[in-house]
PDB file of C-alpha atoms in Angstrom:
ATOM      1  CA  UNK E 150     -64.624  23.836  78.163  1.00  0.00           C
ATOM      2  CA  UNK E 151     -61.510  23.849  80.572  1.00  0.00           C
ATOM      3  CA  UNK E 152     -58.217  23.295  78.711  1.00  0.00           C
ATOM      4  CA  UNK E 153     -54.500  23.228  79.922  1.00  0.00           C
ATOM      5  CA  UNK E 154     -52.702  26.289  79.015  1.00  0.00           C
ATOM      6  CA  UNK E 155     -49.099  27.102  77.715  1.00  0.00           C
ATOM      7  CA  UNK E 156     -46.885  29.474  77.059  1.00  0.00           C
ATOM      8  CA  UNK E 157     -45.303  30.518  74.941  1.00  0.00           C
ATOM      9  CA  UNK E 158     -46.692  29.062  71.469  1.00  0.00           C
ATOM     10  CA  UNK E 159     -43.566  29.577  69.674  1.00  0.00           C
ATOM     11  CA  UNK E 160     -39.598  30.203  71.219  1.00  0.00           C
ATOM     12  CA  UNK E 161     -36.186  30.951  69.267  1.00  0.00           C
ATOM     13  CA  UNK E 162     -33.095  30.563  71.117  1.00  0.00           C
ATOM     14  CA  UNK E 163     -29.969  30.136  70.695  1.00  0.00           C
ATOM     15  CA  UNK E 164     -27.521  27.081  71.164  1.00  0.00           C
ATOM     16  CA  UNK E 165     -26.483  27.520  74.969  1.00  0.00           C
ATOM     17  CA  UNK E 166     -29.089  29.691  76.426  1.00  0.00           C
ATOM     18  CA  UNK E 167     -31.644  28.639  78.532  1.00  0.00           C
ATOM     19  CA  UNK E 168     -34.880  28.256  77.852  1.00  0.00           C
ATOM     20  CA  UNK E 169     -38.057  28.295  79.858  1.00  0.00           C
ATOM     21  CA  UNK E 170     -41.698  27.081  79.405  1.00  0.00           C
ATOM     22  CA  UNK E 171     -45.077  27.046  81.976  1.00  0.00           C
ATOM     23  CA  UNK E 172     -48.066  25.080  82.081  1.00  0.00           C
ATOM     24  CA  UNK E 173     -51.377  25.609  83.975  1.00  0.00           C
ATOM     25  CA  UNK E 174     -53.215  22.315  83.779  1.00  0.00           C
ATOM     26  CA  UNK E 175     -56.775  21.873  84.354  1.00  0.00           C
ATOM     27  CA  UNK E 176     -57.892  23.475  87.771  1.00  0.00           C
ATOM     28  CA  UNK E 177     -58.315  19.936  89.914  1.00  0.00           C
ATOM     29  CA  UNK E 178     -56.111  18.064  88.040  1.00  0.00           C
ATOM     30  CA  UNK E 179     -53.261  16.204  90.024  1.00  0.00           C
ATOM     31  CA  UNK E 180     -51.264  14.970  87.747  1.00  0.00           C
ATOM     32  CA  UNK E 181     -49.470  16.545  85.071  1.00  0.00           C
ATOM     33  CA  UNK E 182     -46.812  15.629  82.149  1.00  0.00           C
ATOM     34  CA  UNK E 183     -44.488  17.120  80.071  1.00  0.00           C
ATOM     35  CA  UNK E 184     -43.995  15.157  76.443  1.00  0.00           C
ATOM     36  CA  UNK E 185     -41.559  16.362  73.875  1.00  0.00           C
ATOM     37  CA  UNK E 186     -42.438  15.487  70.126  1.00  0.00           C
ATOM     38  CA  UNK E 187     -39.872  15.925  67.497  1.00  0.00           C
ATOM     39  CA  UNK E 188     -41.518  15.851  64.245  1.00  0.00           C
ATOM     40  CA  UNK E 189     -42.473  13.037  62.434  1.00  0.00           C
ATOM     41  CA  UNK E 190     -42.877  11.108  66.004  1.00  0.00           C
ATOM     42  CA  UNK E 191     -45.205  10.830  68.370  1.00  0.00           C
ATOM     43  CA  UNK E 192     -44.889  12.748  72.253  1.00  0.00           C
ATOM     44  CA  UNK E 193     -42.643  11.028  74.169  1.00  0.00           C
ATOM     45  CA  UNK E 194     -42.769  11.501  78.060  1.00  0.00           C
ATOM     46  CA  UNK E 195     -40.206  13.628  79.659  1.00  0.00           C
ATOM     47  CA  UNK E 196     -41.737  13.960  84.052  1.00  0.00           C
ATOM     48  CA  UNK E 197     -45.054  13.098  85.366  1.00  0.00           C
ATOM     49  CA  UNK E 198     -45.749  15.018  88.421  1.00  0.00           C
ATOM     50  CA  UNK E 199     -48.621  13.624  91.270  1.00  0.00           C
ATOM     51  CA  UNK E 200     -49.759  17.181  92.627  1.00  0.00           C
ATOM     52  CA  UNK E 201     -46.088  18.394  93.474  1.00  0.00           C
ATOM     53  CA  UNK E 202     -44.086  15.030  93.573  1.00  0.00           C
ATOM     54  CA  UNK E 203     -42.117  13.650  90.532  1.00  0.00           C
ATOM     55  CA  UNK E 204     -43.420  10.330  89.633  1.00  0.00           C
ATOM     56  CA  UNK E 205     -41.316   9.716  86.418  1.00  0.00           C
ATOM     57  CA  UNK E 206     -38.668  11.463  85.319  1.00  0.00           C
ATOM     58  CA  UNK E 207     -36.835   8.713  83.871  1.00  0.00           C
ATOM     59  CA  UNK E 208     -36.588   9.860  80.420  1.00  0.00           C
ATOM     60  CA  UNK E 209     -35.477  13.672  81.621  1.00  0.00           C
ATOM     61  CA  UNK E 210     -32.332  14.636  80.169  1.00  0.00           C
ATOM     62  CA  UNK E 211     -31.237  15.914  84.039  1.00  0.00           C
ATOM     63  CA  UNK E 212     -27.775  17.338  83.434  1.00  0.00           C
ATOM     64  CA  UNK E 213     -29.561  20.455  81.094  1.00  0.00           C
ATOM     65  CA  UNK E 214     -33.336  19.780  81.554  1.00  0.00           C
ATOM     66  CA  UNK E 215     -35.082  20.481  84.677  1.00  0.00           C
ATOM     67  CA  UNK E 216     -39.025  20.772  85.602  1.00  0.00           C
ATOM     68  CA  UNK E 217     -40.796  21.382  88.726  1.00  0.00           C
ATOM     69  CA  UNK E 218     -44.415  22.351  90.353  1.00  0.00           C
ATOM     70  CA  UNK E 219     -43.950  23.960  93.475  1.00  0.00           C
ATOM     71  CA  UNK E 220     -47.914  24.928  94.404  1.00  0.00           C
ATOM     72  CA  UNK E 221     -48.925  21.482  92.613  1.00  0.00           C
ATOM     73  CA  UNK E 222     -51.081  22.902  90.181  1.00  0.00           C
ATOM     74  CA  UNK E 223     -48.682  24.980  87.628  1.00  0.00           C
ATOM     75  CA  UNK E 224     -45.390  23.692  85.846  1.00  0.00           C
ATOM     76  CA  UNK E 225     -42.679  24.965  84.515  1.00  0.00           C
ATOM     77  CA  UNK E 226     -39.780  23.049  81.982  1.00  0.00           C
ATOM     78  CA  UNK E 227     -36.529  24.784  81.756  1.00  0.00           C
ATOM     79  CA  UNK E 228     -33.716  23.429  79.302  1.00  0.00           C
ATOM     80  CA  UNK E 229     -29.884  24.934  80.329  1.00  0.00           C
ATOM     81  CA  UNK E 230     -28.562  25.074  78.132  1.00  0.00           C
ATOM     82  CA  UNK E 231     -30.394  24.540  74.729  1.00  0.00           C
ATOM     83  CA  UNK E 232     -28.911  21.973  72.203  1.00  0.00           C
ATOM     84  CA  UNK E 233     -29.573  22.061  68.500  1.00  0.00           C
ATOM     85  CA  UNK E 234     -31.219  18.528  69.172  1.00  0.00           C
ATOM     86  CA  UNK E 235     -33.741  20.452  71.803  1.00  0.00           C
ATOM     87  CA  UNK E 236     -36.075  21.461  68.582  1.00  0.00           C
ATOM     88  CA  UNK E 237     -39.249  19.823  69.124  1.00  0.00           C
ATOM     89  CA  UNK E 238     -43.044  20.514  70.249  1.00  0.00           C
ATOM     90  CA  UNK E 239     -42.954  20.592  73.957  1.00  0.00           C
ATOM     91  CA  UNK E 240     -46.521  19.280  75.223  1.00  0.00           C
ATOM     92  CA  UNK E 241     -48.171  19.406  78.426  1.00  0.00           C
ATOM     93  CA  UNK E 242     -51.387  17.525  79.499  1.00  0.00           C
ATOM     94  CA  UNK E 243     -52.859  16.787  82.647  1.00  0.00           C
ATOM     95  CA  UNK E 244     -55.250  14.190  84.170  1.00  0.00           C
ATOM     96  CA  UNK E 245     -57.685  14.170  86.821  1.00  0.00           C
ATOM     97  CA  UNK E 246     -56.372  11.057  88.079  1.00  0.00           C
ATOM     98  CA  UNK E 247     -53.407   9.121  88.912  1.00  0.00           C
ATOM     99  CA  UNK E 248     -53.481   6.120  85.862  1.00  0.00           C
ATOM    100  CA  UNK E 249     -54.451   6.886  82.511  1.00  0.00           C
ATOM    101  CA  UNK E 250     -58.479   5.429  82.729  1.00  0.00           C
ATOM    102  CA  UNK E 251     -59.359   8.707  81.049  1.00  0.00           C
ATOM    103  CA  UNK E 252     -56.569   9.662  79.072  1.00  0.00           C
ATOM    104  CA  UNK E 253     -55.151  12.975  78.612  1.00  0.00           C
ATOM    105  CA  UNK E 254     -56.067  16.351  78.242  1.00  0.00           C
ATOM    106  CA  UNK E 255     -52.908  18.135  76.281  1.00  0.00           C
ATOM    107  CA  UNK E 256     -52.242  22.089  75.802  1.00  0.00           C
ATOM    108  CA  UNK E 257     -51.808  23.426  72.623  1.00  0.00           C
ATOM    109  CA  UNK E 258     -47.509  23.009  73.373  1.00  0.00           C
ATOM    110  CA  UNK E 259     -44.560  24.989  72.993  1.00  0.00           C
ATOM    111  CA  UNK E 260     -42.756  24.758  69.295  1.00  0.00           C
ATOM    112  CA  UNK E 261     -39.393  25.368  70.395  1.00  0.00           C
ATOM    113  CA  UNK E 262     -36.188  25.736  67.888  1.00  0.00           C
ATOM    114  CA  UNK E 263     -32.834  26.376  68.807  1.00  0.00           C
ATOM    115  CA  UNK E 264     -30.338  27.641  65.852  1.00  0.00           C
TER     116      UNK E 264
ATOM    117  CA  UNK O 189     -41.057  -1.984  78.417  1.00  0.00           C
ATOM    118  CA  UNK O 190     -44.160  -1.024  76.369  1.00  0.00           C
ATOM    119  CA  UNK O 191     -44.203  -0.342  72.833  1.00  0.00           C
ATOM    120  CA  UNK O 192     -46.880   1.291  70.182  1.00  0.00           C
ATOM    121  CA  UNK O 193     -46.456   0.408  66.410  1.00  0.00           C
ATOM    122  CA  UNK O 194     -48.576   2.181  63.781  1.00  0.00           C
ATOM    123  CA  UNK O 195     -47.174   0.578  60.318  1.00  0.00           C
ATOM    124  CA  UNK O 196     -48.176   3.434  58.034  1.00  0.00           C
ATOM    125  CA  UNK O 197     -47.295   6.435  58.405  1.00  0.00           C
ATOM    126  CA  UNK O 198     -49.776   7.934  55.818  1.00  0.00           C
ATOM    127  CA  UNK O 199     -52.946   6.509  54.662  1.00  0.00           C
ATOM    128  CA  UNK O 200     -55.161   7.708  52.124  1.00  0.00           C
ATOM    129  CA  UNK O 201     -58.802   6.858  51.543  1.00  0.00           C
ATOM    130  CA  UNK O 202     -61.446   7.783  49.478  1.00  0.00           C
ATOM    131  CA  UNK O 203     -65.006   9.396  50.832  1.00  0.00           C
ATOM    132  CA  UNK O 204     -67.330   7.187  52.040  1.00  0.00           C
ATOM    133  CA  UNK O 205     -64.898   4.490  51.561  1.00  0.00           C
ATOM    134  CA  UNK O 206     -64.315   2.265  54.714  1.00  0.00           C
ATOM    135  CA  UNK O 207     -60.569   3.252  57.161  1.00  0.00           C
ATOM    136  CA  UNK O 208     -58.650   1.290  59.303  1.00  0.00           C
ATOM    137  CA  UNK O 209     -55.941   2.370  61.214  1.00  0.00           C
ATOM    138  CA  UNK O 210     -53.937  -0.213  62.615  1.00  0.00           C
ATOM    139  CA  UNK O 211     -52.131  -0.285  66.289  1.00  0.00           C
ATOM    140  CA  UNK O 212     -50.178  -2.934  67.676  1.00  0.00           C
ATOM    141  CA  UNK O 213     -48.654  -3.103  71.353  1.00  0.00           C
ATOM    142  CA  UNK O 214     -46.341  -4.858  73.646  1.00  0.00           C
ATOM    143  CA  UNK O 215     -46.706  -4.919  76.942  1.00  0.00           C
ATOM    144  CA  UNK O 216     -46.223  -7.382  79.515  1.00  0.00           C
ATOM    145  CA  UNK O 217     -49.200  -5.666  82.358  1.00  0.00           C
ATOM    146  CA  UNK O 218     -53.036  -4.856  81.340  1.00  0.00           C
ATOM    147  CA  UNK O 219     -52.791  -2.339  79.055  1.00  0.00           C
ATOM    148  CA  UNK O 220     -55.335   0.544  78.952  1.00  0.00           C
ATOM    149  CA  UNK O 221     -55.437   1.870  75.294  1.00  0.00           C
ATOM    150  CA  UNK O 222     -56.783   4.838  73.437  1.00  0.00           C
ATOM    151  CA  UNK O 223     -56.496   6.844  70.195  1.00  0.00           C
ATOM    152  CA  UNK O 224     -56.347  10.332  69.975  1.00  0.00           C
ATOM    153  CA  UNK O 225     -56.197  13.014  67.246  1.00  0.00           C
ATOM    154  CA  UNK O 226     -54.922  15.846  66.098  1.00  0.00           C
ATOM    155  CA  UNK O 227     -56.949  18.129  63.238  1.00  0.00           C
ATOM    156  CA  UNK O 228     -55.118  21.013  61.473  1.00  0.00           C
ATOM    157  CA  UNK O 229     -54.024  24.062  63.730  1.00  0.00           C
ATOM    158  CA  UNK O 230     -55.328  21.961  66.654  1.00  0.00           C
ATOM    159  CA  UNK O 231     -54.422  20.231  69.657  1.00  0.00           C
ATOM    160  CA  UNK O 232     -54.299  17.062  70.326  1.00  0.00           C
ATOM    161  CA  UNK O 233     -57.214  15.612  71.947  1.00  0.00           C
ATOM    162  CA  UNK O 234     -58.605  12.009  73.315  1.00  0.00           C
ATOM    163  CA  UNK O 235     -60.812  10.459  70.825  1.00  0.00           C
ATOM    164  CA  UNK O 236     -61.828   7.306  72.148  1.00  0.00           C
ATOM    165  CA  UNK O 237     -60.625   4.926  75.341  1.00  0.00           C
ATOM    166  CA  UNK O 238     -61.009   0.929  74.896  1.00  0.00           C
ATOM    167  CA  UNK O 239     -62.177   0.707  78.611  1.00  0.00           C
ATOM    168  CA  UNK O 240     -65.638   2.664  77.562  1.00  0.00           C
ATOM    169  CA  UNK O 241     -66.433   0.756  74.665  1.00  0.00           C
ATOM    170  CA  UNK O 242     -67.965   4.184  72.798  1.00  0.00           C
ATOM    171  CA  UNK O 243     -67.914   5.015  69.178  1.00  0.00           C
ATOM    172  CA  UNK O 244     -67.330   8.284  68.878  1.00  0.00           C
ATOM    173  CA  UNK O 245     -67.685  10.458  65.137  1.00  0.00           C
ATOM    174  CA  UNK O 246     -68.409   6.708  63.928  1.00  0.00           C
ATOM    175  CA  UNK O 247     -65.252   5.002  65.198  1.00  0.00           C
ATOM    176  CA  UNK O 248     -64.678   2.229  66.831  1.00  0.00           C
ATOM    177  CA  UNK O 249     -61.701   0.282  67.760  1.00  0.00           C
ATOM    178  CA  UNK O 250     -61.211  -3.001  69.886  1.00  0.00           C
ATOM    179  CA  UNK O 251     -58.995  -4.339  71.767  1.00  0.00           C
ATOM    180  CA  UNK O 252     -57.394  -8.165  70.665  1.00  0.00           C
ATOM    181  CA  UNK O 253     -55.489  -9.169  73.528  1.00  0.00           C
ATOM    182  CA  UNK O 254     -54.699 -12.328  71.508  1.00  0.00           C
ATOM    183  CA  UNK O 255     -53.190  -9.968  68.727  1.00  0.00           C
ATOM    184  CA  UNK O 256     -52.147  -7.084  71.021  1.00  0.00           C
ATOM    185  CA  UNK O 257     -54.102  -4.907  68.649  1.00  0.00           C
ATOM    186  CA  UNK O 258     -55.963  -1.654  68.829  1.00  0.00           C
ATOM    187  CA  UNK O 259     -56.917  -0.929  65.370  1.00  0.00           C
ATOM    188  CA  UNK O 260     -59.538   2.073  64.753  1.00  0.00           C
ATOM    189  CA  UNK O 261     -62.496   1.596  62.268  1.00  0.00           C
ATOM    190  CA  UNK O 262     -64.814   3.620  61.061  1.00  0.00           C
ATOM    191  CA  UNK O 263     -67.092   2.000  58.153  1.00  0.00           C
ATOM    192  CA  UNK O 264     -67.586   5.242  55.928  1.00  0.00           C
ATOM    193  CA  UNK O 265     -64.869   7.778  56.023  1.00  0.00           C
ATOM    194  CA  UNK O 266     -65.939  11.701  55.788  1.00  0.00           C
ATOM    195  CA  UNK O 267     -62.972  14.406  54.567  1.00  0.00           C
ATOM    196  CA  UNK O 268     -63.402  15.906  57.967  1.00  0.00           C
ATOM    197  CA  UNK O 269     -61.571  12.734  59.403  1.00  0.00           C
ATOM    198  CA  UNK O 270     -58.489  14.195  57.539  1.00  0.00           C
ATOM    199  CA  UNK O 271     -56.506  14.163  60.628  1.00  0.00           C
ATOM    200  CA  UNK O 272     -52.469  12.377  62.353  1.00  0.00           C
ATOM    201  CA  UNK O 273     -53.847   9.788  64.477  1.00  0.00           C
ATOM    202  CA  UNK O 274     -51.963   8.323  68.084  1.00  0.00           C
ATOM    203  CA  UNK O 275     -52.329   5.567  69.674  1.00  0.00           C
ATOM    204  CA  UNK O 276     -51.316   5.333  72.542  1.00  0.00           C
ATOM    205  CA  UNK O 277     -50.891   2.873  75.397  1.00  0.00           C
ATOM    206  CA  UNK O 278     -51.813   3.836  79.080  1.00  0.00           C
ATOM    207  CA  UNK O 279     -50.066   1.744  82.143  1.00  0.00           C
ATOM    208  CA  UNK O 280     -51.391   1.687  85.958  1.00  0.00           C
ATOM    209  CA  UNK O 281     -48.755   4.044  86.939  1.00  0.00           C
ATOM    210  CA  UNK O 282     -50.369   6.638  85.030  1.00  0.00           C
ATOM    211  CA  UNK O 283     -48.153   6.943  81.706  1.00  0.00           C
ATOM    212  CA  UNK O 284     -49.220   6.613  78.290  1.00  0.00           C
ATOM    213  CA  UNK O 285     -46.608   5.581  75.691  1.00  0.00           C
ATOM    214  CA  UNK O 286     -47.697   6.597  72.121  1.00  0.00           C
ATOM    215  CA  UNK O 287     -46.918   5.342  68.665  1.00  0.00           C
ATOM    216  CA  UNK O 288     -45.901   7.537  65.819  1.00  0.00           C
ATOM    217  CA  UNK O 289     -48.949   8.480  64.493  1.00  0.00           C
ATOM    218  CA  UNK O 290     -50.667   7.923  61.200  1.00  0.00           C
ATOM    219  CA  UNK O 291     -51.713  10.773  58.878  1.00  0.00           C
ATOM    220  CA  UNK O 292     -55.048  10.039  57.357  1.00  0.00           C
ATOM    221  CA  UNK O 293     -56.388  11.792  54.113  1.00  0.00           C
ATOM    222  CA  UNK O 294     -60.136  11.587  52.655  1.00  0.00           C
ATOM    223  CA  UNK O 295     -59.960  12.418  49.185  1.00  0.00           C
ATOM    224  CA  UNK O 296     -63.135  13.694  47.823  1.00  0.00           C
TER     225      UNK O 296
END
């Protein structure tokens, strides 16, 4: 069964560093979000990309985060720098269509904490 | 602006007993709904979409547009269902906002 992959499972940083995580949705699948869930809540969107465009960034903290798909298929998320606030599950799923008739098909995320 | 509510947070039921886990939403457009779930040490994954109708491991949920409510069933509750359930709520632009999830427990 085809899943979306991420990496890595697990990142320590430090407060002020920069931080970096990739994505490789489903081969054939156009669009593709980032959610970041702090615990005890549920994902919250951060960008949804259509092949290599941002849709929705809207919730993007843009002055430290950043995320792009150059090719359209892979992703990457890159926080600069880190915040204590930053520790959360970063989760990335990706659909084979443009509105959510099918839902979602998530990785297994990123559990990043910054100290 | 669209909203998910799940009112517990944990709910604990006993095997075989009957589960419901209750959704509410607010949105204005014509919302596409789902729940999905999460098992220990595993991802999260889609477990059932309103638009297909399907039951799927024995649950069910419909949608009440009259109650903006999304509420999962399942009529006799196995351990293996010990899971955090999302529901979430899917707009035409493609984005799904999801609630807080409820953990679920099936006590032998």
């Amino acid at each position: 069964e085809a899943e979306v992959a991420q990496s890595p499972r697990y990142k320590i940083t430090e407060k002020s560093q920069a931080v970096a995580f990739w994505c490789d949705p489903i081969s054939g699948h156009a669009t593709l979000y980032w959610y970041r869930q702090i615990l005890g809540q549920g994902p919250e969107l951060l960008v949804q990309f259509q092949d290599e465009s941002v849709v929705d960034d809207s919730q993007l903290p843009k002055d430290r985060f950043s995320a792009e798909r150059l090719k359209g298929v892979d992703s990457t998320l890159k926080i600069q720098p880190a915040e204590l606030g930053d520790s959360a599950m970063y989760l990335c799923a990706s659909s084979s269509t443009g509105g959510p008739d099918y839902g979602y098909t998530f990785g297994s995320g990123t559990r990043l904490t910054v100290v | 602006a669209q909203r998910v509510t799940q009112p517990e947070k944990l709910l604990s039921v006993f095997k075989g007993a009957p589960v419901e886990l209750k959704c509410n939403y607010s949105y204005s457009g014509s919302p596409e709904l789902f729940w999905y779930v999460q098992y220990s040490r595993q991802r999260l994954q889609l477990l059932l979409r309103h638009i297909s109708r399907e039951s799927i491991k024995g649950f069910t949920a419909d949608l009440n547009k009259g109650e903006t409510s999304f509420h999962l069933k399942k009529p006799f509750a196995q351990e293996e269902d010990s899971a955090m359930y999302y529901c979430a709520l899917g707009t035409n632009a493609g984005k799904s906002t999801f609630g807080d999830g409820t953990t679920l427990t099936v006590k032998p």
